[in-house]
Amino acid sequence: MISPQAEAVTSELFQIASDVPEHRRDAVLDDINSIIETNWLTAERFWSRQHSPFKADHGIVLRHHGGACVAYMIIQRLAVGGTPVIYLSGTAVRDTYRGSGFFKQMFETAMAAEFGDPAAPAEFCLCWRTRNPVIYVLGRAQCRSVVPAIPAETHGADLDELCLSLAAILYPRQAIEKATMAMRGAYGQLRYRDEPTTQTSPDVDRWFAQTIPDSADAVFCAGWASNRWARR
């Protein structure tokens, strides 16, 4: 793992992803896909002009080190029944930079932009889809309650229906198992180069290994997150 000097790492935020200039879009897609390819075996590019993040309801955070893009986070904004929702559409760190804290830094950058206004809501729903127990733990840490709940005491019963509703909105053609929120075959031909584990949360690692053993499977997660960014 590379340990970058803090001052050499910079963040670039496009709160409205459609504001990415046209002349930069292909380069941004190349950077994002090259980061994905250090973590996944891919048959084709995941993000493209056809499957594009450059939309008004999306936001993009890029992390740069030494002139290279080394991490990205893509979010999507939506609402269900008046509840503000942030969906983590995608996030990855270049393999040589894992463990550098970039997920937390990018998340803070994105959420400060979304919820820093004094009039922003006090709470929102954070949701994400993953087969990576590390991402589950990082997402769970942002929430006061989450489904699926690992361990069970983190469970919020009021989230079950919201989680299922969000999964249906975001992935209308993808079946979801109500008991576990598992989505079978969600990642198609994508395969991790090295199956990730937390190494610090054996209960989560065990749950992922038992519940979604196929590398194409995923789990859809949702949690209640407090707005700690509002300047009240």
Coordinates of C-alpha atoms in Angstrom, one line a residue:
M1 CA 0.0 0.0 0.0
I2 CA 1.2 3.5 -0.8
S3 CA 1.1 6.0 2.1
P4 CA 0.6 9.3 0.3
Q5 CA 1.6 12.5 1.9
A6 CA -1.5 14.3 3.1
E7 CA -0.6 17.5 1.4
A8 CA 0.0 15.8 -1.9
V9 CA -3.6 14.4 -2.1
T10 CA -6.4 16.6 -3.4
S11 CA -10.1 16.2 -3.8
E12 CA -12.2 17.4 -6.8
L13 CA -15.9 17.7 -6.3
F14 CA -18.6 17.9 -9.0
Q15 CA -21.7 18.2 -6.8
I16 CA -23.8 18.3 -10.0
A17 CA -22.2 15.6 -12.2
S18 CA -23.6 17.0 -15.4
D19 CA -21.4 20.1 -14.8
V20 CA -18.3 18.0 -15.7
P21 CA -17.1 19.7 -18.8
E22 CA -17.7 17.8 -22.0
H23 CA -14.0 17.9 -22.9
R24 CA -13.1 16.1 -19.6
R25 CA -15.7 13.4 -19.6
D26 CA -13.9 10.7 -21.5
A27 CA -10.8 11.2 -19.2
V28 CA -12.9 11.0 -16.1
L29 CA -14.5 7.8 -17.3
D30 CA -11.1 6.4 -18.2
D31 CA -9.9 7.2 -14.7
I32 CA -12.9 5.6 -13.0
N33 CA -12.8 2.5 -15.1
S34 CA -9.1 2.1 -14.6
I35 CA -9.6 2.2 -10.8
I36 CA -12.4 -0.4 -11.1
E37 CA -10.1 -2.7 -13.1
T38 CA -7.5 -2.8 -10.3
N39 CA -10.1 -4.3 -8.1
W40 CA -12.3 -6.3 -10.4
L41 CA -12.0 -8.6 -13.4
T42 CA -14.2 -7.0 -16.0
A43 CA -15.5 -8.1 -19.3
E44 CA -16.4 -4.5 -20.4
R45 CA -16.2 -1.0 -19.1
F46 CA -18.6 -0.4 -16.2
W47 CA -19.2 3.3 -16.7
S48 CA -19.5 4.7 -20.2
R49 CA -21.2 7.3 -22.2
Q50 CA -24.2 5.0 -22.4
H51 CA -24.1 4.1 -18.7
S52 CA -23.1 7.6 -17.6
P53 CA -22.7 9.3 -14.2
F54 CA -22.9 12.7 -15.8
K55 CA -26.4 13.5 -14.7
A56 CA -28.0 16.3 -12.7
D57 CA -29.1 14.0 -9.9
H58 CA -25.6 12.6 -9.5
G59 CA -22.4 13.9 -7.9
I60 CA -18.8 12.8 -8.3
V61 CA -15.8 13.1 -6.0
L62 CA -12.3 12.3 -7.3
R63 CA -9.1 11.9 -5.3
H64 CA -5.8 12.8 -7.0
H65 CA -2.3 12.0 -5.9
G66 CA 0.8 12.8 -7.9
G67 CA -1.2 13.9 -10.9
A68 CA -3.2 10.6 -11.0
C69 CA -6.8 9.9 -10.1
V70 CA -6.6 7.2 -7.4
A71 CA -10.1 7.0 -6.0
Y72 CA -13.7 8.0 -6.9
M73 CA -17.1 8.2 -5.4
I74 CA -20.4 8.6 -7.3
I75 CA -23.6 9.5 -5.5
Q76 CA -27.2 9.8 -6.6
R77 CA -29.8 12.0 -5.0
L78 CA -33.5 10.9 -4.8
A79 CA -36.4 11.0 -2.5
V80 CA -39.1 8.5 -1.4
G81 CA -42.2 9.9 0.2
G82 CA -40.5 13.1 1.1
T83 CA -37.5 11.3 2.6
P84 CA -34.2 12.5 1.2
V85 CA -32.0 9.7 0.0
I86 CA -28.3 9.4 -1.0
Y87 CA -27.4 6.4 -3.0
L88 CA -23.7 5.4 -3.3
S89 CA -23.8 4.5 -7.0
G90 CA -20.1 3.5 -7.0
T91 CA -16.9 4.0 -5.1
A92 CA -13.5 2.4 -5.4
V93 CA -9.9 3.1 -4.5
R94 CA -6.9 2.1 -6.7
D95 CA -5.5 -1.2 -5.3
T96 CA -2.2 0.3 -4.2
Y97 CA -4.0 3.0 -2.1
R98 CA -6.4 0.7 -0.1
G99 CA -6.5 1.5 3.6
S100 CA -5.6 5.2 3.1
G101 CA -9.0 6.5 4.4
F102 CA -10.1 7.7 1.0
F103 CA -13.7 6.4 1.4
K104 CA -14.3 8.5 4.5
Q105 CA -12.6 11.6 3.0
M106 CA -14.7 11.4 -0.2
F107 CA -17.9 10.7 1.8
E108 CA -17.2 13.7 4.0
T109 CA -16.6 15.9 0.9
A110 CA -19.8 14.8 -0.8
M111 CA -22.0 15.0 2.3
A112 CA -20.7 18.4 3.3
A113 CA -21.8 19.7 -0.1
E114 CA -25.2 18.0 0.1
F115 CA -26.1 18.8 3.7
G116 CA -24.0 21.8 4.8
D117 CA -26.8 24.3 4.4
P118 CA -28.5 25.3 7.7
A119 CA -31.8 24.5 6.2
A120 CA -30.8 20.9 5.2
P121 CA -32.8 18.1 6.8
A122 CA -31.6 16.7 10.2
E123 CA -31.6 13.1 8.9
F124 CA -31.5 11.3 5.6
C125 CA -31.5 7.8 4.2
L126 CA -28.1 6.4 3.0
C127 CA -28.3 3.4 0.7
W128 CA -25.8 1.4 -1.2
R129 CA -25.3 -2.0 -3.0
T130 CA -22.2 -4.1 -2.4
R131 CA -20.6 -7.5 -2.0
N132 CA -17.7 -6.0 -0.2
P133 CA -17.9 -6.3 3.6
V134 CA -15.5 -3.4 4.0
I135 CA -17.9 -1.1 2.2
Y136 CA -20.7 -2.5 4.4
V137 CA -18.8 -1.6 7.6
L138 CA -17.9 1.9 6.3
G139 CA -21.5 2.6 5.3
R140 CA -22.8 1.2 8.6
A141 CA -20.5 3.5 10.5
Q142 CA -22.3 6.5 9.0
C143 CA -25.8 5.3 10.2
R144 CA -27.6 5.0 13.5
S145 CA -29.4 1.9 12.2
V146 CA -29.1 -0.2 9.1
V147 CA -30.6 -3.1 7.1
P148 CA -29.5 -5.8 6.7
A149 CA -28.4 -5.7 10.3
I150 CA -25.1 -7.3 11.1
P151 CA -25.1 -7.7 14.1
A152 CA -28.9 -7.8 14.7
E153 CA -28.9 -5.0 17.3
T154 CA -28.1 -2.5 14.6
H155 CA -31.4 -3.3 12.9
G156 CA -34.1 -0.6 12.3
A157 CA -37.5 -2.1 11.6
D158 CA -38.7 1.1 9.9
L159 CA -36.0 0.6 7.3
D160 CA -37.2 -2.7 5.8
E161 CA -39.9 -1.3 3.6
L162 CA -37.9 1.7 2.6
C163 CA -34.9 -0.5 1.7
L164 CA -37.1 -2.7 -0.5
S165 CA -38.8 0.4 -2.1
L166 CA -35.4 1.9 -3.0
A167 CA -34.1 -1.3 -4.4
A168 CA -37.2 -1.5 -6.6
I169 CA -36.7 2.1 -7.8
L170 CA -33.0 1.8 -8.5
Y171 CA -33.0 -1.8 -9.8
P172 CA -36.6 -2.5 -11.1
R173 CA -35.6 -5.7 -12.9
Q174 CA -33.5 -7.1 -10.1
A175 CA -35.1 -9.5 -7.5
I176 CA -34.2 -8.9 -3.9
E177 CA -34.6 -11.3 -1.0
K178 CA -36.6 -9.7 1.8
A179 CA -34.9 -11.5 4.7
T180 CA -31.3 -10.7 3.7
M181 CA -31.7 -7.9 1.1
A182 CA -29.5 -10.1 -1.2
M183 CA -29.5 -9.6 -5.0
R184 CA -28.4 -12.8 -6.8
G185 CA -26.3 -12.3 -9.9
A186 CA -26.4 -8.5 -9.5
Y187 CA -22.8 -8.0 -10.8
G188 CA -23.0 -10.4 -13.8
Q189 CA -19.6 -11.1 -15.1
L190 CA -17.7 -8.8 -12.7
R191 CA -15.4 -10.6 -10.3
Y192 CA -13.2 -9.4 -7.6
R193 CA -9.5 -9.9 -8.2
D194 CA -9.1 -10.6 -4.5
E195 CA -12.2 -11.2 -2.5
P196 CA -12.2 -8.5 0.2
T197 CA -12.5 -9.0 4.0
T198 CA -12.6 -6.5 6.8
Q199 CA -10.1 -8.4 9.0
T200 CA -11.6 -6.4 11.9
S201 CA -15.3 -7.5 11.8
P202 CA -15.4 -11.3 11.6
D203 CA -19.2 -11.3 12.1
V204 CA -19.6 -9.2 8.9
D205 CA -17.0 -11.3 6.9
R206 CA -18.8 -14.5 8.0
W207 CA -22.2 -13.1 7.1
F208 CA -21.1 -12.1 3.6
A209 CA -19.3 -15.4 3.0
Q210 CA -22.4 -17.4 4.0
T211 CA -25.2 -15.1 2.6
I212 CA -23.7 -14.1 -0.8
P213 CA -21.1 -16.7 -1.6
D214 CA -21.3 -16.2 -5.3
S215 CA -19.0 -13.4 -6.5
A216 CA -21.8 -12.0 -8.7
D217 CA -24.2 -11.7 -5.7
A218 CA -24.7 -8.4 -3.9
V219 CA -26.6 -7.0 -0.9
F220 CA -28.6 -3.9 -0.9
C221 CA -28.3 -1.8 2.2
A222 CA -30.1 1.2 3.7
G223 CA -29.6 3.2 6.9
W224 CA -30.7 6.3 8.8
A225 CA -27.9 8.9 8.8
S226 CA -27.8 12.0 10.9
N227 CA -26.9 15.3 9.3
R228 CA -23.7 16.3 11.1
W229 CA -22.6 18.7 8.3
A230 CA -25.3 21.4 8.6
R231 CA -24.0 24.8 9.8
R232 CA -26.8 25.5 12.2

